[in-house]
Amino acid sequence: MAETKNIVVAEHICKSYVGVQALDDVSITIKEGEIKCLAGENGCGKSTFVKIIAGVESCTSGTILINGKDCTKHSTKDAIDEGIQVIFQDLSLFDEMSVADNIAMNKLIKDGKPLTNKKDIQKIATDTLNLIGVDIPLDAKIQELSIANRQLIAICRALALDAKLLFMDEPTTALTKNEVDRLLDIVLSLKARNIAVVFISHKLDEVMRIADSITVIRDGHKIGDYAASEMDPHKLAYYMTGREVTYQQYERNCKENENLLEIKHLCKEGNFQNISLDVRKGDILGLTGLLGAGRTELALSLFGLNKPDSGEIYIEGKKVSITCPQDAIDHGIGLVPEERAIQGLFLSKSVNENVGAAILKRLTGFIGTINQNKSRTLAKEAIGQFRIKVYNEDTLINTLSGGNQQKALIARWAASHPKIFILDTPTVGIDIGSKSEIYEYIQSFAKQGIGVIIISDEVEEIVSNCNRVIVMFNGEIVKEYSEEEMAAPDIREQINTLVESGKKKVQEDR
Ligand SMILES: Nc1ncnc2c1ncn2[C@@H]1O[C@H](COP(=O)(O)OP(=O)(O)O)[C@@H](O)[C@H]1O
Ligand SMILES: [Mg+2]
């Protein structure tokens, strides 16, 4: 058999930004037709490496050979001419333009052809869509498509330019499970066409599913190159973090059994129906089920951002009315909202419905407190405790990655000592190392007598951290697992089976 060709040989790559050594002596070889996963925690330098190979940024030192040519000081055009394409996280598509135009435009420009020939455009678009086996209307506008489909259009655009090596920078961040499955299948089909893919991710399961080879980067250093066959998720987590990552199983050890929070028959048309539940001191109650099961809406109702139609809420035995976030805060309720909720629901609600500057300031208050001297210590502590990746405590929070913003929010609430702490999908997009730290914190809150509610789709997260679990579908509670039931050895399987059956039912109903 002929020896496999190297497409990229990058040696001793260093890259420094002001105050940050993003890459330090990193050497990576990428072979024709292989799927290489570049794995590492947030901020370790993965995107920087991609930008350097793609000619977007230049390295401080090191050498790059592409298809045997010296490309150390190359431009993006040089990289494209050598068949290198990048699917960046923002996709850089033209939202107002059609699917076909977006796919074909760069190819036509490259070939010096007019951008007006509809036949050419349609052919390029159809061919590449067929190549990856998906059917998206050619005349649809990008803005009408789901994120997942937009991503596929970006892939088609890359294929139209004869990509021989495709970099995908954390492509699954915004995808649902089914969309991830489809994308991974497409990656495998590209490999079958001898196109190399560098797949960047910090998600172990994805990496393990598709990789031929895995290169692990930690804090700008290459830890090693591994054949996927010699790797397992546990090892990979260890290489990525440099620590043993194990999750501590939570056990409630509080003697007081009165209810901190009690909800009776809470209803909100179109969101949830007849929800009754209770939380004691030291409980970590898991709310799982399906995306769109009404859990986020329930959390927002408890925080005064989604007025229920009927039902009652009691805190420490007293009936309360929570009509705005300030009421919730006054009753000792803290909420770390879903990331999408932070960006969408929260901000727009805050402005439009005037729930107010107050809460907005509180939620983003970390920015304020970070800049005040008296809170500097607190901010520094939080940054240290939660390993929030920032240059220093003056860094503005909105420049941080989603995961780091999330950690800052948790830290922010923790500092205000709520009685009841609700966390909506708190670890989505957060790397494994930080995840186990967040779990430790959540568990320590509960051990101090705080009542915690965690909303999560991740069964492992729920089972390790919760002493009681409620499963919701379509706005209703379908099952509650008591503390005793949670102790069953097959509890993971039980919950998994129930959730999967719910998914099937939802799909059938559609
Ligand atoms: N343009 C830049 N200016 C300053 N620092 C940067 C810049 N780009 C990246 N960094 C820093 O370099 C490090 C590596 O970043 P990045 O390559 O984006 O990591 P990853 O993609 O693995 O999450 C981080 O500490 C990041 O803050
Ligand atoms: Mg990145």
PDB file of C-alpha atoms and ligand atoms in Angstrom, residues 17 20 22 41-48, ligand 1:
ATOM      1  CA  TYR A  17      -0.817  37.383  22.236  1.00  0.00           C
ATOM      2  CA  VAL A  20      -1.055  35.093  26.790  1.00  0.00           C
ATOM      3  CA  ALA A  22      -1.715  30.673  23.348  1.00  0.00           C
ATOM      4  CA  GLU A  41     -10.467  22.348  27.438  1.00  0.00           C
ATOM      5  CA  ASN A  42     -11.732  25.850  26.712  1.00  0.00           C
ATOM      6  CA  GLY A  43      -8.929  28.303  26.108  1.00  0.00           C
ATOM      7  CA  CYS A  44      -6.194  25.695  25.555  1.00  0.00           C
ATOM      8  CA  GLY A  45      -5.338  27.006  22.080  1.00  0.00           C
ATOM      9  CA  LYS A  46      -7.346  24.856  19.657  1.00  0.00           C
ATOM     10  CA  SER A  47      -8.871  27.719  17.680  1.00  0.00           C
ATOM     11  CA  THR A  48      -5.551  29.509  17.598  1.00  0.00           C
TER      12      THR A  48
HETATM   13  N1  LIG B   1      -6.907  37.658  19.644  1.00  0.00           N
HETATM   14  C1  LIG B   1      -6.521  37.310  20.864  1.00  0.00           C
HETATM   15  N2  LIG B   1      -5.971  38.184  21.712  1.00  0.00           N
HETATM   16  C2  LIG B   1      -5.571  37.823  22.949  1.00  0.00           C
HETATM   17  N3  LIG B   1      -5.685  36.590  23.448  1.00  0.00           N
HETATM   18  C3  LIG B   1      -6.232  35.662  22.665  1.00  0.00           C
HETATM   19  C4  LIG B   1      -6.696  35.956  21.337  1.00  0.00           C
HETATM   20  N4  LIG B   1      -7.187  34.829  20.791  1.00  0.00           N
HETATM   21  C5  LIG B   1      -7.061  33.870  21.736  1.00  0.00           C
HETATM   22  N5  LIG B   1      -6.481  34.367  22.859  1.00  0.00           N
HETATM   23  C6  LIG B   1      -6.158  33.609  24.083  1.00  0.00           C
HETATM   24  O1  LIG B   1      -5.387  32.492  23.707  1.00  0.00           O
HETATM   25  C7  LIG B   1      -5.759  31.344  24.459  1.00  0.00           C
HETATM   26  C8  LIG B   1      -6.192  30.243  23.512  1.00  0.00           C
HETATM   27  O2  LIG B   1      -7.426  30.610  22.916  1.00  0.00           O
HETATM   28  P1  LIG B   1      -8.193  29.693  21.863  1.00  0.00           P
HETATM   29  O3  LIG B   1      -7.242  29.244  20.822  1.00  0.00           O
HETATM   30  O4  LIG B   1      -9.372  30.457  21.404  1.00  0.00           O
HETATM   31  O5  LIG B   1      -8.636  28.460  22.757  1.00  0.00           O
HETATM   32  P2  LIG B   1      -9.676  27.277  22.445  1.00  0.00           P
HETATM   33  O6  LIG B   1     -10.110  27.391  21.030  1.00  0.00           O
HETATM   34  O7  LIG B   1      -8.924  26.028  22.746  1.00  0.00           O
HETATM   35  O8  LIG B   1     -10.815  27.454  23.398  1.00  0.00           O
HETATM   36  C9  LIG B   1      -6.841  31.807  25.421  1.00  0.00           C
HETATM   37  O9  LIG B   1      -6.233  32.107  26.653  1.00  0.00           O
HETATM   38  C10 LIG B   1      -7.383  33.034  24.760  1.00  0.00           C
HETATM   39  O10 LIG B   1      -7.929  33.914  25.725  1.00  0.00           O
END
